[in-house]
Coordinates of C-alpha atoms and ligand atoms in Angstrom, one line a residue:
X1 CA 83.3 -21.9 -4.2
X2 CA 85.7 -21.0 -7.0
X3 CA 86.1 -23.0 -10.3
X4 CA 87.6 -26.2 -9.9
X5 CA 91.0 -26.9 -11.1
X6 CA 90.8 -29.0 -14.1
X7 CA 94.7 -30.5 -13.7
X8 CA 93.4 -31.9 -9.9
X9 CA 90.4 -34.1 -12.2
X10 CA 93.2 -35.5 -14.7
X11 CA 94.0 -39.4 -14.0
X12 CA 90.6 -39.7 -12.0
X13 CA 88.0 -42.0 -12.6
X14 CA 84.1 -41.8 -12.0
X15 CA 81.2 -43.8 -12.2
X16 CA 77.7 -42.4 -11.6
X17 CA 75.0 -44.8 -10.4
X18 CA 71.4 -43.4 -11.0
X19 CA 68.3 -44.4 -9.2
X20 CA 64.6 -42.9 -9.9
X21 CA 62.6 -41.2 -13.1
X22 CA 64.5 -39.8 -16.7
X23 CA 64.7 -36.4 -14.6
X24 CA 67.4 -38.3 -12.1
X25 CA 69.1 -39.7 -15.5
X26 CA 69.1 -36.9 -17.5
X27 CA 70.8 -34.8 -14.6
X28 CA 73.3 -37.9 -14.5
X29 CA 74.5 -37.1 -17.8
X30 CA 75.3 -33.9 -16.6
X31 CA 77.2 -34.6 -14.2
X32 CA 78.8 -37.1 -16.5
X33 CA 79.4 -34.0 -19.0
X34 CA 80.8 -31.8 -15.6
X35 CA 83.6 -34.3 -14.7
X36 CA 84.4 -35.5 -18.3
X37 CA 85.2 -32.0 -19.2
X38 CA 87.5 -31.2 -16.1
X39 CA 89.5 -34.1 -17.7
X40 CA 88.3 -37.1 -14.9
X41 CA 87.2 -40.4 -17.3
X42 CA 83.5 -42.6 -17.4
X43 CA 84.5 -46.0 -16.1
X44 CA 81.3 -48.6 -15.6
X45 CA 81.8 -49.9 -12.1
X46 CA 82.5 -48.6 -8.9
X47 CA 85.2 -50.8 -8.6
X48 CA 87.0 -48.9 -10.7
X49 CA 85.8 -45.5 -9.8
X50 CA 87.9 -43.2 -7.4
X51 CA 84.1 -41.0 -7.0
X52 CA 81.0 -42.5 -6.7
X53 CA 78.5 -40.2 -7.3
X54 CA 74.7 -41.6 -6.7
X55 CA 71.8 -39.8 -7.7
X56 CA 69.3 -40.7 -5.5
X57 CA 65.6 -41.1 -5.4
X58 CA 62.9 -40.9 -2.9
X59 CA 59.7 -41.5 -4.6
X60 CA 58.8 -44.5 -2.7
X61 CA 60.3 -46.3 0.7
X62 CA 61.7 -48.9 -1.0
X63 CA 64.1 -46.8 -3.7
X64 CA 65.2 -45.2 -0.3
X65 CA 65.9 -48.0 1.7
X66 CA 67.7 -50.0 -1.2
X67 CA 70.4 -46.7 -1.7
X68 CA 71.2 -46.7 2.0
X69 CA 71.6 -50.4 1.6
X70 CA 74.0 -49.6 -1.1
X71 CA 75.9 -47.0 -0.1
X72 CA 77.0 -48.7 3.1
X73 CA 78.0 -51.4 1.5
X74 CA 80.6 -49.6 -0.8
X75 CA 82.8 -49.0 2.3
X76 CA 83.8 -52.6 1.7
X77 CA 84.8 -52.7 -1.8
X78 CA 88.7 -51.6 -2.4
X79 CA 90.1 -48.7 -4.1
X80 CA 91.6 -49.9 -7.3
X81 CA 95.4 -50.1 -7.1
X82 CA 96.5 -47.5 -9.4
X83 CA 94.3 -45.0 -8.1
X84 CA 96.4 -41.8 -7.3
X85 CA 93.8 -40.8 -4.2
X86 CA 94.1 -42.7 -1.1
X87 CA 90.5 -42.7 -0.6
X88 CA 88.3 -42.8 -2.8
X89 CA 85.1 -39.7 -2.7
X90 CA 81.4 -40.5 -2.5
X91 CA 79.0 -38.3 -3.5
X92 CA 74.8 -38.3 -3.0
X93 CA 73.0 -36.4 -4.9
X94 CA 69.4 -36.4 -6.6
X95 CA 66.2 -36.3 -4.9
X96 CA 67.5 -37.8 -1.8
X97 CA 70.4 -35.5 -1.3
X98 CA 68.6 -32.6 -1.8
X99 CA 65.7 -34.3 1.3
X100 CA 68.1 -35.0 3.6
X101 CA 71.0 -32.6 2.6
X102 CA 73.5 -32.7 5.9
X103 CA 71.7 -35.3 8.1
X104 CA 73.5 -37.8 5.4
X105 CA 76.5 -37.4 6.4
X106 CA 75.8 -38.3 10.0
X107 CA 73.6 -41.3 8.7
X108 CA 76.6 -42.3 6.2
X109 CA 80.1 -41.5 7.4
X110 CA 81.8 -42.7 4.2
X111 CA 79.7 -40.0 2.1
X112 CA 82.2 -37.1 1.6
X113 CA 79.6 -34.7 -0.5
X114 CA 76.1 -34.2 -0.4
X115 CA 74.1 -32.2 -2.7
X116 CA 70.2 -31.3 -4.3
X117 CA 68.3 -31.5 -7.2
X118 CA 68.7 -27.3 -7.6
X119 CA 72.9 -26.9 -7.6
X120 CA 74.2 -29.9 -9.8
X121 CA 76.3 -28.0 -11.0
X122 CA 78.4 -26.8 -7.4
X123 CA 79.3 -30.7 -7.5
X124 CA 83.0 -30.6 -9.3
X125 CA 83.4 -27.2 -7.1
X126 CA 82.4 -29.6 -3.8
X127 CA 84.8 -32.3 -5.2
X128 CA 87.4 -30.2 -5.2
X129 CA 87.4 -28.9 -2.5
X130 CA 87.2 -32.2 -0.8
X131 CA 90.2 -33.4 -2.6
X132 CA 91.9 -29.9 -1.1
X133 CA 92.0 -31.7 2.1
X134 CA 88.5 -30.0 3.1
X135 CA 86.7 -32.5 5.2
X136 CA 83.0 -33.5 4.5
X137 CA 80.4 -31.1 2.7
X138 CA 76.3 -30.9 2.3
X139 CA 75.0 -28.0 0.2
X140 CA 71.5 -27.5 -1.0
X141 CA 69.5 -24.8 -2.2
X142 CA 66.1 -23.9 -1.8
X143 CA 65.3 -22.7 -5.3
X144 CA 67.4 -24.2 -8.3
X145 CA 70.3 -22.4 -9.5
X146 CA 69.4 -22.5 -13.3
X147 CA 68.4 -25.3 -15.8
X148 CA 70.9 -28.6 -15.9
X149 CA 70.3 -28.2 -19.7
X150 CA 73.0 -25.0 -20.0
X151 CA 75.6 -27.5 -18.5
X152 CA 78.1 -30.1 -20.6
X153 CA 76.3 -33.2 -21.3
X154 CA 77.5 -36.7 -22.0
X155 CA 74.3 -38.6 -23.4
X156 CA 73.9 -42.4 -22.6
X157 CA 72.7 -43.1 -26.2
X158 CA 74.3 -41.1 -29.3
X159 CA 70.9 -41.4 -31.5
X160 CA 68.2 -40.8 -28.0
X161 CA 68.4 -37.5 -26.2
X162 CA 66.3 -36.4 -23.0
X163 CA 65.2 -32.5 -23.4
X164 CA 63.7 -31.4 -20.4
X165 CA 61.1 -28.6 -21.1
X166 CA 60.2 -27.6 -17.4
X167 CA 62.0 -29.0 -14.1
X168 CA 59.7 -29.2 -10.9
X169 CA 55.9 -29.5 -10.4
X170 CA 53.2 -27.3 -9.0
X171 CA 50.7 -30.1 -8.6
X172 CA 51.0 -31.1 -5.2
X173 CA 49.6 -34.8 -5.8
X174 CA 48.8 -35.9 -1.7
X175 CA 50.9 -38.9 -1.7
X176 CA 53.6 -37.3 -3.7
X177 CA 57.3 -35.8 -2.5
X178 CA 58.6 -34.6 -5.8
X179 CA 57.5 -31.2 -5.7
X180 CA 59.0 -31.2 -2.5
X181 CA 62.5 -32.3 -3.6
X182 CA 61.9 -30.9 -7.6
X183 CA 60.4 -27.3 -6.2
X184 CA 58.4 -25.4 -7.9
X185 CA 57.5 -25.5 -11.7
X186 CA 59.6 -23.8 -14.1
X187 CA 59.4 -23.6 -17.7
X188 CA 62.6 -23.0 -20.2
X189 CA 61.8 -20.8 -23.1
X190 CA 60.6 -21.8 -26.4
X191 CA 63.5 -20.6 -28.6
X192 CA 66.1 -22.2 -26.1
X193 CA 64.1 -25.7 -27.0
X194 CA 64.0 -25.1 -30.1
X195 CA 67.1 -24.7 -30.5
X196 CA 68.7 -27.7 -28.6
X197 CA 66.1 -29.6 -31.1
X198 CA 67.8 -28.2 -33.5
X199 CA 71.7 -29.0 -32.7
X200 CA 70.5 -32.7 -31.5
X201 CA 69.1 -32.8 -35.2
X202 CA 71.8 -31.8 -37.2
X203 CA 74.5 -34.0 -34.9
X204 CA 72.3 -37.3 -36.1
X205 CA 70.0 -37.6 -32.9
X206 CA 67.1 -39.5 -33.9
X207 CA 64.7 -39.7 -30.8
X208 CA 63.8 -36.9 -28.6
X209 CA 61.9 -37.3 -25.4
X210 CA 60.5 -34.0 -24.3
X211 CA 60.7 -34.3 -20.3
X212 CA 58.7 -32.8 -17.1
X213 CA 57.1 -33.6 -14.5
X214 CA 53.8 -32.5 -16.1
X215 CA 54.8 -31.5 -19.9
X216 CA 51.4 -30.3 -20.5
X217 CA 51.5 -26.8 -18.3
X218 CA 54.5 -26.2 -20.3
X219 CA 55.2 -22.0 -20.5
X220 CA 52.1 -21.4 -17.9
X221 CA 54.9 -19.8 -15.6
X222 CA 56.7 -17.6 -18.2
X223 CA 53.7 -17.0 -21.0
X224 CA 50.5 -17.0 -18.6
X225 CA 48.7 -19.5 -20.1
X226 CA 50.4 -23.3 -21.2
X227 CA 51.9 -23.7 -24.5
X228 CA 52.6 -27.5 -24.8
X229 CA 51.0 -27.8 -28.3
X230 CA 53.2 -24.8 -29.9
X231 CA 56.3 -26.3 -28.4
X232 CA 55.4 -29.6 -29.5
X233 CA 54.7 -28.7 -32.9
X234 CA 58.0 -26.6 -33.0
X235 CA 60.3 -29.2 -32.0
X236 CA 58.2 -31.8 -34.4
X237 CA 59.5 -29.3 -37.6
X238 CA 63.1 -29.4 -36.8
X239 CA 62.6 -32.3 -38.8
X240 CA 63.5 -35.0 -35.7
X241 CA 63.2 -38.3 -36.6
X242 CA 60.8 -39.9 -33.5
X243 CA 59.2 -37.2 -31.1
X244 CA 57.9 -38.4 -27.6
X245 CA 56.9 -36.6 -24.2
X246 CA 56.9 -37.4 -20.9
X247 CA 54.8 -37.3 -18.4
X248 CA 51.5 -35.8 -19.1
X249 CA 49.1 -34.7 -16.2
X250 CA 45.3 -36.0 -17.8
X251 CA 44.1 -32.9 -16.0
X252 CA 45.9 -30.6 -18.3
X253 CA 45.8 -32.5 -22.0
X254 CA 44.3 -30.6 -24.2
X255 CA 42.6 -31.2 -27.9
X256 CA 45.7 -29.8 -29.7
X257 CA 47.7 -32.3 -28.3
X258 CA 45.4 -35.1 -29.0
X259 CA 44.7 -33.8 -32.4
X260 CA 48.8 -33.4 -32.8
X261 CA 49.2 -37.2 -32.3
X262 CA 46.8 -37.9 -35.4
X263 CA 48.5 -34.8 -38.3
X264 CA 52.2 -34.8 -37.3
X265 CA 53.9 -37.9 -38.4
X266 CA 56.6 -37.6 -36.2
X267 CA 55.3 -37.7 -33.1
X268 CA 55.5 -41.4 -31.8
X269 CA 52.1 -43.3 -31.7
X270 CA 52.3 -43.7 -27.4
X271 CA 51.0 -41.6 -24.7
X272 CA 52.1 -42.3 -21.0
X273 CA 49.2 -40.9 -19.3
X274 CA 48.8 -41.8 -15.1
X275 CA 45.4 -42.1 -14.1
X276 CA 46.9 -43.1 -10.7
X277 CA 43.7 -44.6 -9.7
X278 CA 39.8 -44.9 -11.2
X279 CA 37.7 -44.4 -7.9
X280 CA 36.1 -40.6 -7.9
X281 CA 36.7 -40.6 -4.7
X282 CA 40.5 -41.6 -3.9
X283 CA 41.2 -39.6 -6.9
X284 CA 40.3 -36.0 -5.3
X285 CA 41.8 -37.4 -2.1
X286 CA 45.0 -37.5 -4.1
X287 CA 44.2 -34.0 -5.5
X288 CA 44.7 -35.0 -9.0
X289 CA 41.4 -33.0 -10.5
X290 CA 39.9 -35.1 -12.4
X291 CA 37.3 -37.8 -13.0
X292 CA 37.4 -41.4 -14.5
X293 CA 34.9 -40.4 -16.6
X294 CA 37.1 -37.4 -18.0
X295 CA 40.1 -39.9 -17.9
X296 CA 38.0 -42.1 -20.1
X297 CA 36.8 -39.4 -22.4
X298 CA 40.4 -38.3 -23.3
X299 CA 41.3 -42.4 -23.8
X300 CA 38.7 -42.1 -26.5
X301 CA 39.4 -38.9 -28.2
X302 CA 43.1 -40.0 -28.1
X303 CA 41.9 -43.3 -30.1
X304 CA 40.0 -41.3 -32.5
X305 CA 42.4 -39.3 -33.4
X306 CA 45.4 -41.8 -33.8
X307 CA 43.8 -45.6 -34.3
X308 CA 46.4 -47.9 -33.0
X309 CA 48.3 -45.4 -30.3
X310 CA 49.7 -47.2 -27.2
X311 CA 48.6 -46.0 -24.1
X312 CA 50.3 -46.7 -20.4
X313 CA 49.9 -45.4 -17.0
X314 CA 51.2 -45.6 -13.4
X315 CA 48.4 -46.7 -11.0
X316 CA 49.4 -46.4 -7.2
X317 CA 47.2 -49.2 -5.0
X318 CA 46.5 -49.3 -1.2
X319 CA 46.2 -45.2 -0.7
X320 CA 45.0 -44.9 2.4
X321 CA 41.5 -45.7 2.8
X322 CA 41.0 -47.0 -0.7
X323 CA 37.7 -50.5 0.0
X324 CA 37.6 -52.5 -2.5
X325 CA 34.5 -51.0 -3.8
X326 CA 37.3 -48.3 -4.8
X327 CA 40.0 -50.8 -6.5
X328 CA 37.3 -52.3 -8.1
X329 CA 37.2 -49.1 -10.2
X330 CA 40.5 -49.1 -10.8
X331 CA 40.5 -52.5 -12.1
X332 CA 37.6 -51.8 -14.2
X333 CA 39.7 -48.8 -15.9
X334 CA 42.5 -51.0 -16.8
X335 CA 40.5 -53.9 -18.3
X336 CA 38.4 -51.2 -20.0
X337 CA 41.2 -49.0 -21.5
X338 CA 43.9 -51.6 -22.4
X339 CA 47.4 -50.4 -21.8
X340 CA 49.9 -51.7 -23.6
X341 CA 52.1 -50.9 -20.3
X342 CA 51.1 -50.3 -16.9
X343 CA 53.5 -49.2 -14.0
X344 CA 51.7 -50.7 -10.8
X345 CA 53.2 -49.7 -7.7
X346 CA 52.0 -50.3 -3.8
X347 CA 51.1 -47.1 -2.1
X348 CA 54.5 -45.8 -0.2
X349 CA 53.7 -43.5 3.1
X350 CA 56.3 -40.2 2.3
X351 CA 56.7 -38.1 5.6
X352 CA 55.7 -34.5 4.4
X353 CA 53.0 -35.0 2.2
X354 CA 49.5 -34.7 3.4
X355 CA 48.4 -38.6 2.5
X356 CA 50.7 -39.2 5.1
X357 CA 48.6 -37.8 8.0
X358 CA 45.4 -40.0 6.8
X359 CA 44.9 -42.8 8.9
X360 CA 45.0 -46.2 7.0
X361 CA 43.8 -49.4 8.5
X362 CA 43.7 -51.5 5.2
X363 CA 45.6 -54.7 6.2
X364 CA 49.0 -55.1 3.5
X365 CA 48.2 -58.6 2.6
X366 CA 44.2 -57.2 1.3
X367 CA 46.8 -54.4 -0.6
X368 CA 48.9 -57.0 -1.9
X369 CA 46.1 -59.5 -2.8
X370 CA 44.1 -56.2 -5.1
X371 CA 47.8 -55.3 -6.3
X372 CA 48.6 -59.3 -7.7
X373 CA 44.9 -59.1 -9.3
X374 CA 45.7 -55.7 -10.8
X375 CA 48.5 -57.3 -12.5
X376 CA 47.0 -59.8 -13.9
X377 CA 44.4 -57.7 -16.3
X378 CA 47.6 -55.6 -16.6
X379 CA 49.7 -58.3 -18.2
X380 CA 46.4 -59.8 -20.5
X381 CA 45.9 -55.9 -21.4
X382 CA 49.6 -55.9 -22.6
X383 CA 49.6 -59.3 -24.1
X384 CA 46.5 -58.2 -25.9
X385 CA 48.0 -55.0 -27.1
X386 CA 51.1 -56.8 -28.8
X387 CA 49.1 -59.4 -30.6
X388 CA 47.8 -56.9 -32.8
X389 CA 51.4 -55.8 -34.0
X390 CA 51.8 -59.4 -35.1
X391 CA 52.3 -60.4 -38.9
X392 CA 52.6 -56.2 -39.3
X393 CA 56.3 -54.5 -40.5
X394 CA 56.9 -52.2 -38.4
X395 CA 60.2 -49.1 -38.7
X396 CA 62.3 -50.2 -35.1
X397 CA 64.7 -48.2 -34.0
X398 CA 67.8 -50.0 -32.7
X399 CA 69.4 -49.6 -29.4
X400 CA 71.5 -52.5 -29.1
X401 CA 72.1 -56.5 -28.4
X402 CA 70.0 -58.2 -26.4
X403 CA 71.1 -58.8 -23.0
X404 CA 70.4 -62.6 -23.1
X405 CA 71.7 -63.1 -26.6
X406 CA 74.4 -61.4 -28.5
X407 CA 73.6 -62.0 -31.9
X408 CA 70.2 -60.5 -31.1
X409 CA 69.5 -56.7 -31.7
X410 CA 66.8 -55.1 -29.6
X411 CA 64.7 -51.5 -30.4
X412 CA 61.4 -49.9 -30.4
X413 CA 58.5 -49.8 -32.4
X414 CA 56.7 -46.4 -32.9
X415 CA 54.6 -47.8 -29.8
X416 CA 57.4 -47.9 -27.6
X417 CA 57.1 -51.8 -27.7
X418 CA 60.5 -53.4 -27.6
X419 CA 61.5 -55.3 -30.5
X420 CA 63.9 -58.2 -30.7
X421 CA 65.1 -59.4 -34.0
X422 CA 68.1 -61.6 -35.1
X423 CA 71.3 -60.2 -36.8
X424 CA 71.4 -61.8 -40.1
X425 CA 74.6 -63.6 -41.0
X426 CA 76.6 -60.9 -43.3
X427 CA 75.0 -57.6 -41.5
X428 CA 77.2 -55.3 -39.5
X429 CA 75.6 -54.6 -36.1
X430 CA 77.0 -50.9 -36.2
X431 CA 74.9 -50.7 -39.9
X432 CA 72.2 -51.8 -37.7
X433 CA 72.4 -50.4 -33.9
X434 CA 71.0 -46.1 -34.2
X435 CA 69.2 -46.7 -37.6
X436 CA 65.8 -47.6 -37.9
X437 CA 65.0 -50.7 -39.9
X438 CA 62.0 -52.3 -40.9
X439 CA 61.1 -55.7 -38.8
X440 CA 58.7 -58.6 -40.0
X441 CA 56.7 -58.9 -36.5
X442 CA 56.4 -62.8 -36.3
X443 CA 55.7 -63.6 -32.3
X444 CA 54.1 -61.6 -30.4
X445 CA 54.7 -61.7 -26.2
X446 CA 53.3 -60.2 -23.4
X447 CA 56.5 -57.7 -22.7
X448 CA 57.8 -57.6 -26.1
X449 CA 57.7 -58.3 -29.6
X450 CA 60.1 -60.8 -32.2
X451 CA 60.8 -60.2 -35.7
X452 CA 62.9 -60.7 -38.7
X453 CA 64.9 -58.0 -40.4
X454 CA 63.8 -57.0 -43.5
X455 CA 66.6 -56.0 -46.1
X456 CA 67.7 -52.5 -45.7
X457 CA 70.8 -51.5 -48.0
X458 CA 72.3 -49.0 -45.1
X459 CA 72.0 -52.3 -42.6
X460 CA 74.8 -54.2 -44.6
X461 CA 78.1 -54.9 -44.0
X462 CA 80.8 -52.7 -45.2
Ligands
LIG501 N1 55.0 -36.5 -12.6 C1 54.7 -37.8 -13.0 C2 55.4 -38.9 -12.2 C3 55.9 -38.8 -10.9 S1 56.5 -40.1 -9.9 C4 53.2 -37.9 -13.0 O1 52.5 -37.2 -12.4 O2 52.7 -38.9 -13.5 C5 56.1 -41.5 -10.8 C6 55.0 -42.3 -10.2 O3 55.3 -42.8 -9.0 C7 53.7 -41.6 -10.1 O4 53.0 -41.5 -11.3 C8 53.0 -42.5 -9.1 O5 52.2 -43.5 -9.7 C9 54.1 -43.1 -8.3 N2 54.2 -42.6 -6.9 C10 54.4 -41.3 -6.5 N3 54.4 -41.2 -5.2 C11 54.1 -42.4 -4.7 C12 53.8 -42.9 -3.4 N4 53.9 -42.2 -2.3 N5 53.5 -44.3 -3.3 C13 53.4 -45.0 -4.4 N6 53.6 -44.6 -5.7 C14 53.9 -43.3 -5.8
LIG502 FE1 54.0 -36.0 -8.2 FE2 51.6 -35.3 -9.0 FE3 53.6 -33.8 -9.6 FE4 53.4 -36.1 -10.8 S1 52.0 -34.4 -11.0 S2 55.2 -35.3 -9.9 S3 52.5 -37.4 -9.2 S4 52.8 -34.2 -7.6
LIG503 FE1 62.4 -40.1 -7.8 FE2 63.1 -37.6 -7.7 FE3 62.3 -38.6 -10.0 S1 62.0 -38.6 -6.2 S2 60.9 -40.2 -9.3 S3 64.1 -39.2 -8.9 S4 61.9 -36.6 -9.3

């Protein structure tokens, strides 16, 4: 396919609708980057949109089941009037996309392009060509066609960026289809982080998020042996503001890291770290390597070395076979650790993976039942957490207004607990929104904390 032409993308509007994990939404804003630099515009509906493009997750049943939903019932919502196509293009891409590849555009026959996690960037190229008159196209590759990172960008936050360290997984968790739809790891090198640290400094970023699937085998592919720590440390120097990572694998955290979160001031006091489950037993079923007790042992050296950190998890109930002798265990982890966050999900059959082919006779209302229990001790554990932040100042930095309220402002604490504070008469909101300000905690809540803002000059109006 040969380069699109930029004049055919002039006068066109997009909107890109993202589904799934920060991998989904960081390759969003690179497709956002593609299309805004052949000249086509962001618009924030569909409505307005003459291409859709969905990226697409399959992670679980229900994320599935919910984008069909979705995408079938787009064929009833209008073309706006001054739109210069006469149709207007759908595209499916993400994790989905790249599952299904051509079998979508039997299932959906107002989808014009489909394409995979491993060629975002054919997708202007496939665009065009549909809007040369060609009919309907899928195209996916096997093995990725380079990192997303080397394409345009448009981030969704000026002061927040996503830097994604390795793409795919090697893990091969049994209930799992990411490595199936992310293939295999793959690691970008050091200097090319460090130096996208670097430019996202000096243009005023204040947040990075170092992404993979499993951050901590970091360079295992191109060095031999991982090099988390080194990279972490290196990107920590360029002087950002807030340093976090995400996700790590518990089997593969090692003392450097733990120690890092203790000497380097930068990196953010909050470790998402899955245990996925605390029976022994389900957790070799799912392959994942490790032991409560060495899940609990790294909870501890973690709170030695940095007093206060925030710790969440994902924790998947109802794998097949799991008694409740086994989600007893898990519900004993939780209550023991006390997450300040704790992403439960139902167990979701995915056709491929090998937990799929174990038989499961556990009925879904005894699932249901352990999962409504689970989140109880989840939402004290949380509740718990915050109450400790209460009567402290903490830095937060801001991301916006508060959805209920506009003349609230809403951030983060170095926890990663969001904040909500009022905008004092007199301040300027843009003073206030990308900077980080210091906030009197005064109510603490299960999901998120209240303050007041405490004078900062930079914070006042002009
Ligand atoms: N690489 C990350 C996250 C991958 S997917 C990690 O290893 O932690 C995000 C979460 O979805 C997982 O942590 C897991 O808890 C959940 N998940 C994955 N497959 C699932 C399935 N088949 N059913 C239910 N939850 C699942
Ligand atoms: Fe899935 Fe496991 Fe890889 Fe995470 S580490 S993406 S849960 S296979
Ligand atoms: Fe979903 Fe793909 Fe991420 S399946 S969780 S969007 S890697």
């Amino acid at each position: 396919m040969g380069n699109p032409s930029t004049s055919r993308f002039w006068g066109l509007t997009f909107h890109v609708q993202t589904f799934g994990c920060q991998m989904n939404k960081h390759d969003s804003e690179r497709v956002a980057g593609m299309l805004e630099a052949l000249g086509a515009q962001s618009v924030a509906t569909i409505e307005e949109a003459d291409i859709v493009v969905f990226m697409t997750c399959c992670v679980r049943e229900a994320a599935d089941v919910r984008l069909m939903g979705q995408v079938a019932s787009m064929k009833n919502i209008p073309l706006r009037g001054e739109s210069p196509l006469s149709k207007r293009i759908v595209a499916i891409g993400g994790c989905i996309g790249q599952r299904d590849g051509e079998k979508l555009l039997v299932q959906l026959p107002h989808v014009d392009v489909v394409f995979g996690t491993n060629n975002l960037a054919s997708l202007p190229g496939l665009i065009d060509a549909v809007l040369d008159g060609k009919e309907r196209i899928a195209e996916t590759l096997e093995e990725s066609d380079g990192f997303p990172t080397d394409l345009p960008t448009v981030r969704e936050q000026s002061w927040a960026a996503w830097l994604p360290i390795t793409i795919g997984c090697n893990n091969f968790c049994t209930y799992c289809i990411v490595p199936y739809v992310r293939g295999r790891e793959k690691s970008r090198p050091f200097d090319e982080i460090v130096a996208e640290a670097q430019r996202y400094v000096a243009s005023g970023v204040k947040e990075i998020t170092l992404l993979g699937q499993n951050v901590n085998s970091y360079g295992r592919d191109l060095y031999g042996e991982p090099r988390f720590a080194e990279i972490l440390h290196a990107v920590a120097d360029t002087g950002i503001e807030r340093l976090r990572f995400a996700t790590s694998h518990p089997k593969d955290l090692t003392d450097a890291v733990i120690e890092a979160f203790g000497t380097v001031d930068n990196i953010m006091p909050a470790l998402h770290l899955p245990a996925q489950h605390g029976s022994d037993r389900i957790l070799k079923a799912m392959h994942r390597s490790y032991t409560s007790k060495h899940y609990l042992e790294l909870v501890s050296k973690l709170r030695d070395a940095c007093p206060g950190i925030a710790l969440s998890t994902d924790i998947i109930v109802g794998f097949p076979g799991e008694t409740e002798e086994d989600f007893q265990c898990t519900y004993n982890l939780v209550k023991e650790v006390g997450y300040s966050q704790v992403f439960t999900f139902i167990y979701s059959k995915r056709e491929g993976t090998p937990a799929a082919k174990i038989e499961d006779n556990t009925p879904r209302e005894v699932i249901q039942e352990r999962f409504d229990r689970l989140r109880t001790v989840v939402e004290q554990g949380a509740y718990d957490f915050n109450q400790v932040q209460a009567g402290k100042t903490v830095p937060v930095l801001f991301e916006g207004f508060s959805k209920k309220d506009g003349n609230v402002v809403t951030g983060r604490s170095p926890e990663n607990i969001t904040v909500h504070a009022p905008l004092p008469g007199g301040w300027s909101a843009d003073g206030v929104i990308g900077s980080t300000l210091p906030v009197k905690i005064d109510e603490a809540r299960t999901w998120y904390l209240r303050g007041t803002l405490m004078a900062g000059e930079s914070a006042r109006g002009n």
